[in-house]
Short mmCIF file of N, CA, C and O in Angstrom, two decimals:
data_model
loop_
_atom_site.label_atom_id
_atom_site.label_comp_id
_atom_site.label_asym_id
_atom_site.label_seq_id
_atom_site.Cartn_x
_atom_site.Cartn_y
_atom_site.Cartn_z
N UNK A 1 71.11 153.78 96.41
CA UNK A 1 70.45 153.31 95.21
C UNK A 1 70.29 151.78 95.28
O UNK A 1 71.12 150.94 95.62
N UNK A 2 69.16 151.65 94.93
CA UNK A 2 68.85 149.55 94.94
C UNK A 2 69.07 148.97 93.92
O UNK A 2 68.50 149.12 92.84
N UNK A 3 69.92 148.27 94.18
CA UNK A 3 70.77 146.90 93.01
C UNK A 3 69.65 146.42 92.33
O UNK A 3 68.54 146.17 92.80
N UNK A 4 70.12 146.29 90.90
CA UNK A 4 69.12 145.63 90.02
C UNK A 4 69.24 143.78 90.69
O UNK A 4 70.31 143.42 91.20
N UNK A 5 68.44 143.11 90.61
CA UNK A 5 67.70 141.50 90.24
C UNK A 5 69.64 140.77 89.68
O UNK A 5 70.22 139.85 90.25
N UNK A 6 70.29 141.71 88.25
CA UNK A 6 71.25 141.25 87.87
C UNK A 6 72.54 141.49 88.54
O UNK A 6 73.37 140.64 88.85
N UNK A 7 72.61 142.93 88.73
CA UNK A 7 73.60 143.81 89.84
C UNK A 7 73.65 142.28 91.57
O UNK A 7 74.63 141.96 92.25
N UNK A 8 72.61 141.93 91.64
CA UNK A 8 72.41 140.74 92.96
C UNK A 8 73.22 139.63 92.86
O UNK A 8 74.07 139.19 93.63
N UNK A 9 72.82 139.24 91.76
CA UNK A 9 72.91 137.67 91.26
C UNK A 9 74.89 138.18 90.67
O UNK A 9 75.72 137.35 91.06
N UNK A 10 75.25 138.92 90.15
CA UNK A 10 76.81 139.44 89.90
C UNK A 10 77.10 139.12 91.13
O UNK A 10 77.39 137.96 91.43
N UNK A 11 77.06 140.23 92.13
CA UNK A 11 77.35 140.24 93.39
C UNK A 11 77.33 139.04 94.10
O UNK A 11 78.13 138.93 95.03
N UNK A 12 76.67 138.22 93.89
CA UNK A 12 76.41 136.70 94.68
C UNK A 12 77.67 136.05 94.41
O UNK A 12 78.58 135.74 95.17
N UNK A 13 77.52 135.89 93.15
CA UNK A 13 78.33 135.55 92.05
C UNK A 13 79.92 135.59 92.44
O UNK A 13 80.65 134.61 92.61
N UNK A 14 80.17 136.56 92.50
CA UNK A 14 81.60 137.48 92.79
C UNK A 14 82.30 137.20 94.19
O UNK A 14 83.49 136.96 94.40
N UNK A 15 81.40 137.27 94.96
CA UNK A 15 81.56 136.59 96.51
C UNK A 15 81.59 135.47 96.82
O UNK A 15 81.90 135.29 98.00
N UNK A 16 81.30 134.21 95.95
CA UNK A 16 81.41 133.03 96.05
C UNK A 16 82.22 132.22 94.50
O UNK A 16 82.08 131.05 94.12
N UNK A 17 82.93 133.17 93.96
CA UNK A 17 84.04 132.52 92.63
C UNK A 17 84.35 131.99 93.42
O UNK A 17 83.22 131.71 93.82
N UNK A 18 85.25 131.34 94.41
CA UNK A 18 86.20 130.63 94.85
C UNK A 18 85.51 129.08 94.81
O UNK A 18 85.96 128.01 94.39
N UNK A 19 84.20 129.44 95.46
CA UNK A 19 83.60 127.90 95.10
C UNK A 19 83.76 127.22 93.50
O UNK A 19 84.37 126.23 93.10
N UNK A 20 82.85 128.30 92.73
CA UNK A 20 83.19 127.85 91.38
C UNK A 20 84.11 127.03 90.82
O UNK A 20 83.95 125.92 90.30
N UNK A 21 85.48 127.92 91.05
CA UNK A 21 86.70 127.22 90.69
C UNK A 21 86.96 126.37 91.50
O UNK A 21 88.12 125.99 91.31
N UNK A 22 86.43 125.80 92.42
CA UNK A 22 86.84 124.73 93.31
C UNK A 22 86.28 123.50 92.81
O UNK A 22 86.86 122.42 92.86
N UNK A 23 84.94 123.71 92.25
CA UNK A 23 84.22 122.57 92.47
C UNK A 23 84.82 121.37 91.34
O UNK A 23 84.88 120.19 91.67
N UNK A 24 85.18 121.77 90.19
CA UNK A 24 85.91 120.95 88.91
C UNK A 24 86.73 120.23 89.42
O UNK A 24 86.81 119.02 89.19
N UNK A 25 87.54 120.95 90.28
CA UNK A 25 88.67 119.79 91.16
C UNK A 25 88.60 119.06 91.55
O UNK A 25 89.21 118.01 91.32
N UNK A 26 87.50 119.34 92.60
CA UNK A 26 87.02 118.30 93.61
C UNK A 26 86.34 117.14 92.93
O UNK A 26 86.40 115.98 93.33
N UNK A 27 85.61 117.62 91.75
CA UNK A 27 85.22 116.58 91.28
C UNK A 27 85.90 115.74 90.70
O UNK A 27 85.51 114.57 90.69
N UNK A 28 87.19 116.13 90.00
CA UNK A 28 88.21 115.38 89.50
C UNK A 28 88.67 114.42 90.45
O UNK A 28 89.08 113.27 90.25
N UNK A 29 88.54 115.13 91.61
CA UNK A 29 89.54 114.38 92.56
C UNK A 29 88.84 113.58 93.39
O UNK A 29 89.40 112.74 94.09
N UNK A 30 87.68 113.76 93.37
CA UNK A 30 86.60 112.75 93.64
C UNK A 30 87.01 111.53 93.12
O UNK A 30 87.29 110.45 93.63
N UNK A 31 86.96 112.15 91.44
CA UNK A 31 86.53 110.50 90.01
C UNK A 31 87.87 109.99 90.24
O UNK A 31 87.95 108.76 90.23
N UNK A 32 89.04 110.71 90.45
CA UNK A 32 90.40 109.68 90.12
C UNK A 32 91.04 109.30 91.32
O UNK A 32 91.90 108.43 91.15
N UNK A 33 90.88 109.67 92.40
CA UNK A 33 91.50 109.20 93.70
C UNK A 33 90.39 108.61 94.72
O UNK A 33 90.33 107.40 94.95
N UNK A 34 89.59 109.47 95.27
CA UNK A 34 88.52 109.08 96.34
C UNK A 34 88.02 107.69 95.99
O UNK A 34 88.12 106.63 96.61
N UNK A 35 87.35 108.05 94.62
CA UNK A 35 86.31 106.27 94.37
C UNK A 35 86.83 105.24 94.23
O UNK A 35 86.30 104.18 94.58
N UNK A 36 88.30 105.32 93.55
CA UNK A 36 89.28 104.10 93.42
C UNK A 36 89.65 103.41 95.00
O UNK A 36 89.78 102.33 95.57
N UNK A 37 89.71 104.43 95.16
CA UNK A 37 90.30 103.88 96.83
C UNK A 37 89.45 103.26 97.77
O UNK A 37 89.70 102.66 98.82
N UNK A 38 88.52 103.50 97.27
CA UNK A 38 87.47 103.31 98.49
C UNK A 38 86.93 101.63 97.64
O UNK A 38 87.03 100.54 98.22
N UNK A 39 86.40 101.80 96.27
CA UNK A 39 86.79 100.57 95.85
C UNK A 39 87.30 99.72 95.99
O UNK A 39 86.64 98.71 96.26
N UNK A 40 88.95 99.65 95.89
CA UNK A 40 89.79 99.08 95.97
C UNK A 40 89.77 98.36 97.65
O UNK A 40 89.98 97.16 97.86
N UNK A 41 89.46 99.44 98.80
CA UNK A 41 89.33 98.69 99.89
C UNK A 41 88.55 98.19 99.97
O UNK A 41 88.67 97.30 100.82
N UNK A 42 87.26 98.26 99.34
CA UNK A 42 85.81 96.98 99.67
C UNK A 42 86.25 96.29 98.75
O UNK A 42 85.76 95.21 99.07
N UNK A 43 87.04 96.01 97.47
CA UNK A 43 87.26 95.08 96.75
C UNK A 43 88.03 93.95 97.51
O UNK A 43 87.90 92.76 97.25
N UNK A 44 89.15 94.64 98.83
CA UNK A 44 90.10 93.73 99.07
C UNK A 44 89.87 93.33 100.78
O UNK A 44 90.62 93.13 101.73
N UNK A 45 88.50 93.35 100.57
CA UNK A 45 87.75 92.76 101.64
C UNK A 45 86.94 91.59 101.41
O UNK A 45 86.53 90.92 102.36
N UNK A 46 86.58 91.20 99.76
CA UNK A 46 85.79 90.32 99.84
C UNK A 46 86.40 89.25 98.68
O UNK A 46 86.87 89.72 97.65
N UNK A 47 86.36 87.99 98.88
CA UNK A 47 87.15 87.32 97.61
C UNK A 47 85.95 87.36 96.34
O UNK A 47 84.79 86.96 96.24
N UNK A 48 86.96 88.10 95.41
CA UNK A 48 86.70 88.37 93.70
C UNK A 48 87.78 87.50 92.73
O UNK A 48 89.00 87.42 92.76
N UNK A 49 87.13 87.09 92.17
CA UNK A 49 87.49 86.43 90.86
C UNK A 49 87.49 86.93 89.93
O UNK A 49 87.67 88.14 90.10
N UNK A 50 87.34 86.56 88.51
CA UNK A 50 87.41 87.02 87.54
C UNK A 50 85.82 86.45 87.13
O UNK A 50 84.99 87.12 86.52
N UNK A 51 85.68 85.36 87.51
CA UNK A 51 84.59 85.06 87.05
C UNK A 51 83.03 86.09 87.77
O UNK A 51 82.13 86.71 87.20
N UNK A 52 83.32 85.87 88.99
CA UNK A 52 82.75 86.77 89.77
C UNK A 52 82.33 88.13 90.08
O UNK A 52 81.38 88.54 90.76
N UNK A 53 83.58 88.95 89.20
CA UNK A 53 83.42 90.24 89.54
C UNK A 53 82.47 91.43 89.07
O UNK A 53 82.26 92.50 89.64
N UNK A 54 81.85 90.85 87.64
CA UNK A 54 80.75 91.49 87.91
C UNK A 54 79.26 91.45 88.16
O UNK A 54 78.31 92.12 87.75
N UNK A 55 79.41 90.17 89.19
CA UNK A 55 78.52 89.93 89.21
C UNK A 55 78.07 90.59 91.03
O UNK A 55 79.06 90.94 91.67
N UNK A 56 76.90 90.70 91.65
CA UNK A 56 77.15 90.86 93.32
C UNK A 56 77.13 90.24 94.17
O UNK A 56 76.69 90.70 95.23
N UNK A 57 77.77 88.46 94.05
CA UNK A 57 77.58 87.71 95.12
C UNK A 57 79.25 87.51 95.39
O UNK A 57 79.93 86.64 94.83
N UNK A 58 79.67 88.32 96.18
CA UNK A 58 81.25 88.95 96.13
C UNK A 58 81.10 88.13 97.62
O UNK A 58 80.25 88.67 98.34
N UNK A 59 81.80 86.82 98.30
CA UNK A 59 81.87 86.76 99.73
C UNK A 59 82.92 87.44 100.37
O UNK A 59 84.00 87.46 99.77
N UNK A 60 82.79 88.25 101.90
CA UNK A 60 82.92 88.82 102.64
C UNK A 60 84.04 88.10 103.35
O UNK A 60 83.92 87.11 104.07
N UNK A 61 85.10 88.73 103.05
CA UNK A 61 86.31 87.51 104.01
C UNK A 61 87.20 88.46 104.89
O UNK A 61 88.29 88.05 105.30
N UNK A 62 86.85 89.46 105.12
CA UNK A 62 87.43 91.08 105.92
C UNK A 62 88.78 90.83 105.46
O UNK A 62 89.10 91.08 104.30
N UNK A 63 89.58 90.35 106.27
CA UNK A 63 91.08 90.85 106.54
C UNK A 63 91.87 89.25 106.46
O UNK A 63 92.92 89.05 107.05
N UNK A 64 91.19 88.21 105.65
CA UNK A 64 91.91 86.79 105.64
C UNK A 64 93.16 87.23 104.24
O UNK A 64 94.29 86.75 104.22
N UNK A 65 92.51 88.45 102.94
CA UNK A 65 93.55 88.56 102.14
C UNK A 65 94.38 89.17 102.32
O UNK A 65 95.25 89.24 101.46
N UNK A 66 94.48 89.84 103.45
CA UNK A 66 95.78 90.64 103.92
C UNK A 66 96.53 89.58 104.78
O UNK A 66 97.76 89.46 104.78
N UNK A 67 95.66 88.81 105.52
CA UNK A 67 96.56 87.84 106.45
C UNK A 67 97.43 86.71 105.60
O UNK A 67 98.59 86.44 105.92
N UNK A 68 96.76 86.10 104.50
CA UNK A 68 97.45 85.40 103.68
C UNK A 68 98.55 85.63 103.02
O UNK A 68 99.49 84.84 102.91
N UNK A 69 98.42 87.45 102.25
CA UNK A 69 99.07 87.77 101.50
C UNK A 69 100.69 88.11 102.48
O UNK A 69 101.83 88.08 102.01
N UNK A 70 100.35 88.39 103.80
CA UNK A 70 101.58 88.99 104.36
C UNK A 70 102.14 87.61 105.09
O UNK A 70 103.25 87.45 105.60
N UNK A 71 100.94 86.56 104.97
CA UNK A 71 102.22 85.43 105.64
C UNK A 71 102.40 84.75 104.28
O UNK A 71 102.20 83.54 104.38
N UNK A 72 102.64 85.05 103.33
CA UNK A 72 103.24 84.80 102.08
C UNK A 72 104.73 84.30 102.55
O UNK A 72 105.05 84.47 103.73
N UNK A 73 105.48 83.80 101.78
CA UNK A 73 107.14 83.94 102.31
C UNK A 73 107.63 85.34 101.29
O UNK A 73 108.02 86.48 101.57
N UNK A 74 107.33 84.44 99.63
CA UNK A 74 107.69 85.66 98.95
C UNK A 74 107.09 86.89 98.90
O UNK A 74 107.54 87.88 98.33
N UNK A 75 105.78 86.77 99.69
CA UNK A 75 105.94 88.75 99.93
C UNK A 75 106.87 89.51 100.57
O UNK A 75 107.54 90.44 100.11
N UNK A 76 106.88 89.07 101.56
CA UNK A 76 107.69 89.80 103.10
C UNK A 76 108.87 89.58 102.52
O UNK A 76 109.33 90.71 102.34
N UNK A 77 109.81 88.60 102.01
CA UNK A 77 110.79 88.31 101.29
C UNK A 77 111.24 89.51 100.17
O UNK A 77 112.41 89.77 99.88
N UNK A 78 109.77 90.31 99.49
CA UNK A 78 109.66 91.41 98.52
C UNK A 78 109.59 92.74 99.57
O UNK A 78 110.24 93.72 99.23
N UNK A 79 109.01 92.79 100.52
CA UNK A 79 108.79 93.82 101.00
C UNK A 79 109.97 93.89 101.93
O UNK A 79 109.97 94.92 102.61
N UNK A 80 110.99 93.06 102.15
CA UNK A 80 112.08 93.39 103.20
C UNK A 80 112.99 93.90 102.01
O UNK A 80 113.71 94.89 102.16
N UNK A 81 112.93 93.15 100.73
CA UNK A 81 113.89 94.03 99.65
C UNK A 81 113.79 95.30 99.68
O UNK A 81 114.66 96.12 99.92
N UNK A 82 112.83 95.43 99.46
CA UNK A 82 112.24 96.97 99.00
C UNK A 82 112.51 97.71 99.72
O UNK A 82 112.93 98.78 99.29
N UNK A 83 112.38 97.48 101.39
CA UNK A 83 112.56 98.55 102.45
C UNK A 83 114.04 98.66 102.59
O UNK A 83 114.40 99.82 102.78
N UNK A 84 115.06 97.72 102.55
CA UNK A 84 116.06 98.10 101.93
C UNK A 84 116.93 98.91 101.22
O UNK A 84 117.86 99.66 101.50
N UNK A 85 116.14 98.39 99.78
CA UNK A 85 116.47 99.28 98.73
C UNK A 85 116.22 100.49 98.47
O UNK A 85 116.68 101.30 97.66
N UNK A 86 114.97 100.57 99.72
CA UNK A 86 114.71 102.20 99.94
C UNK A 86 115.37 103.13 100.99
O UNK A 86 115.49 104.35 100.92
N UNK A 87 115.79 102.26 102.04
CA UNK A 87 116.86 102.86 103.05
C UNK A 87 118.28 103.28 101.87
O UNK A 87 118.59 104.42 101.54
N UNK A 88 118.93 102.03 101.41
CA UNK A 88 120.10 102.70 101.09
C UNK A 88 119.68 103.86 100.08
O UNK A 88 119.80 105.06 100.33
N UNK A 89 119.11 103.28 98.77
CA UNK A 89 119.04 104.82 97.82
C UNK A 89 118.34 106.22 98.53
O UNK A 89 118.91 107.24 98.12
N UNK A 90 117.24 106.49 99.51
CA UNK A 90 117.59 107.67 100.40
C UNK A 90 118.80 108.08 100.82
O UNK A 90 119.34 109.11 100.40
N UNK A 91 119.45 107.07 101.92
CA UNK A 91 120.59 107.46 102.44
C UNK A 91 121.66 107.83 101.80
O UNK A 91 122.68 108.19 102.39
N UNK A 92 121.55 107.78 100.27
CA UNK A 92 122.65 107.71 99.15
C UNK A 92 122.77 108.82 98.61
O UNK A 92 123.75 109.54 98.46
N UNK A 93 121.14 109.01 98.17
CA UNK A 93 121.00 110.29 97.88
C UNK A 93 121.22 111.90 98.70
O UNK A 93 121.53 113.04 98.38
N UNK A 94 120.86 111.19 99.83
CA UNK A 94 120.76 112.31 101.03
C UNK A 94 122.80 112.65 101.08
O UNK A 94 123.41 113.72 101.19
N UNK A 95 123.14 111.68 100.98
CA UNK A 95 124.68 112.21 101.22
C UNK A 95 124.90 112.63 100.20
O UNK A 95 125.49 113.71 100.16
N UNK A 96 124.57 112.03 99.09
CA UNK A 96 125.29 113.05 97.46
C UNK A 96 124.73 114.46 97.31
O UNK A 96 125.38 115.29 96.68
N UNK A 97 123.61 114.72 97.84
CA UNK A 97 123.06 115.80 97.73
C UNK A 97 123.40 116.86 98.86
O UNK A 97 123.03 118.01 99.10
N UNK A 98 124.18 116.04 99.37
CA UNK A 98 124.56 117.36 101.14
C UNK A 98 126.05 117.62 100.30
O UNK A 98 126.43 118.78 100.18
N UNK A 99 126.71 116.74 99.85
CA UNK A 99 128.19 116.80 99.59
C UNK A 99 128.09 117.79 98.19
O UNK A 99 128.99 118.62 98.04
N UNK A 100 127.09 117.72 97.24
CA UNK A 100 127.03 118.65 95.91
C UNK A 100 126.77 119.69 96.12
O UNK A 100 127.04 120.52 95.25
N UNK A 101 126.11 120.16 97.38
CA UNK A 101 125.18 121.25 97.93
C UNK A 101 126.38 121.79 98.69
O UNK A 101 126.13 122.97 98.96
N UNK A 102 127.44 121.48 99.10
CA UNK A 102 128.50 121.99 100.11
C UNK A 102 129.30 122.59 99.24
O UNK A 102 129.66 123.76 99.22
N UNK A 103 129.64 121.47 98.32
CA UNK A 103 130.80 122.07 97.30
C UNK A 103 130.18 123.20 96.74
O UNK A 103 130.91 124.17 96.58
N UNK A 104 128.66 123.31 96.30
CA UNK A 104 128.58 124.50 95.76
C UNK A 104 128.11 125.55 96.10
O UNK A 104 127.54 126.46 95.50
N UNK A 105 128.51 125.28 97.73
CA UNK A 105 128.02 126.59 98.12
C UNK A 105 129.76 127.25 98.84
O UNK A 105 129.84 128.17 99.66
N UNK A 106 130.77 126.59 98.35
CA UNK A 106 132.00 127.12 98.44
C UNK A 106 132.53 127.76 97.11
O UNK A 106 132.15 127.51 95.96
N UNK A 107 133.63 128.76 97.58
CA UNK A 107 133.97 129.55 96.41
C UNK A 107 134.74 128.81 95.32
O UNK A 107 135.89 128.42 95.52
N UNK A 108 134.27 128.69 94.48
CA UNK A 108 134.69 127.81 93.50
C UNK A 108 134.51 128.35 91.76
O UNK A 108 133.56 128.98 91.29
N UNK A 109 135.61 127.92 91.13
CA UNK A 109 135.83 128.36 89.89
C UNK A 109 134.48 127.89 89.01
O UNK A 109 134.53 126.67 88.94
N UNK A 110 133.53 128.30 88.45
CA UNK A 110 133.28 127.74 87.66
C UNK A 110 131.74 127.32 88.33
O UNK A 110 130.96 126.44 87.96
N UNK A 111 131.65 128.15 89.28
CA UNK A 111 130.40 127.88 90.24
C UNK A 111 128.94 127.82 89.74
O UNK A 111 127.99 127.17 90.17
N UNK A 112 129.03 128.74 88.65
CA UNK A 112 127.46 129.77 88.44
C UNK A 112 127.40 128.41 87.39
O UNK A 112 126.26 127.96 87.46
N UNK A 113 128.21 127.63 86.47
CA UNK A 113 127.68 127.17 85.48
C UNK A 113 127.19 125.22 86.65
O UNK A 113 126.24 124.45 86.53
N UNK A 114 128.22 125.21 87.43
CA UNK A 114 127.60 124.08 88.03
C UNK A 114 126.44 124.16 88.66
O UNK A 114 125.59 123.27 88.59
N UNK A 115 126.32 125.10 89.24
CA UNK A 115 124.78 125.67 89.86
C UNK A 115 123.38 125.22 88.55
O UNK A 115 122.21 124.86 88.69
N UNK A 116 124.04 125.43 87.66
CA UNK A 116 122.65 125.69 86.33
C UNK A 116 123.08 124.54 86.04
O UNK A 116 122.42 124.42 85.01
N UNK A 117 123.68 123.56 86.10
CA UNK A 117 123.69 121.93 85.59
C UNK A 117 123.21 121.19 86.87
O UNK A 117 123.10 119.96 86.87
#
């Protein structure tokens, strides 16, 4: 028997939902991650002002604001903190969480309610 014109267009339909529900995402994820970023790197390629920025005579300075910014003293000075402060609190965590995870996976009084806290 031959599919109606509507019976087609269902069927089309039905075989390609996955796009449907895809596409809202993508577009989300287009508007809030993709364009910012891509922004943000042609922004921090060319020196912008405040006075400047919306206007389009933005000059082209590639990679002098990254070179400046990292021979900063107080950046690298910020960014050696940080990498720091991120080694120990991993490493801190990683041991409190092996040592809580041991104890409670030994037989212990009172186990089931530490498990759920």
């Amino acid at each position: 028997m031959e599919k109606t014109t509507s019976q087609r267009l269902f069927s089309w339909f039905d075989d390609r939902i996955h796009i449907v529900f895809i596409i809202p995402a993508m577009a989300v994820l287009l508007g809030l991650v993709v364009y910012p970023l891509f922004f943000n790197v042609n922004l921090s390629l060319h020196k912008v002002n405040m006075l400047n920025f919306t206007s389009s005579n933005w000059k082209f300075v590639g990679l002098d604001n990254f070179i400046k910014t990292l021979g900063d003293k107080t950046v690298t000075d910020a960014l050696v903190r940080t990498f720091v402060f991120m080694l120990v609190t991993v490493s801190g965590q990683l041991v409190l969480g092996m040592i809580g995870a041991l104890t409670l996976n030994t037989a212990l009084k009172g186990r089931g309610l530490l498990t759920v806290v």
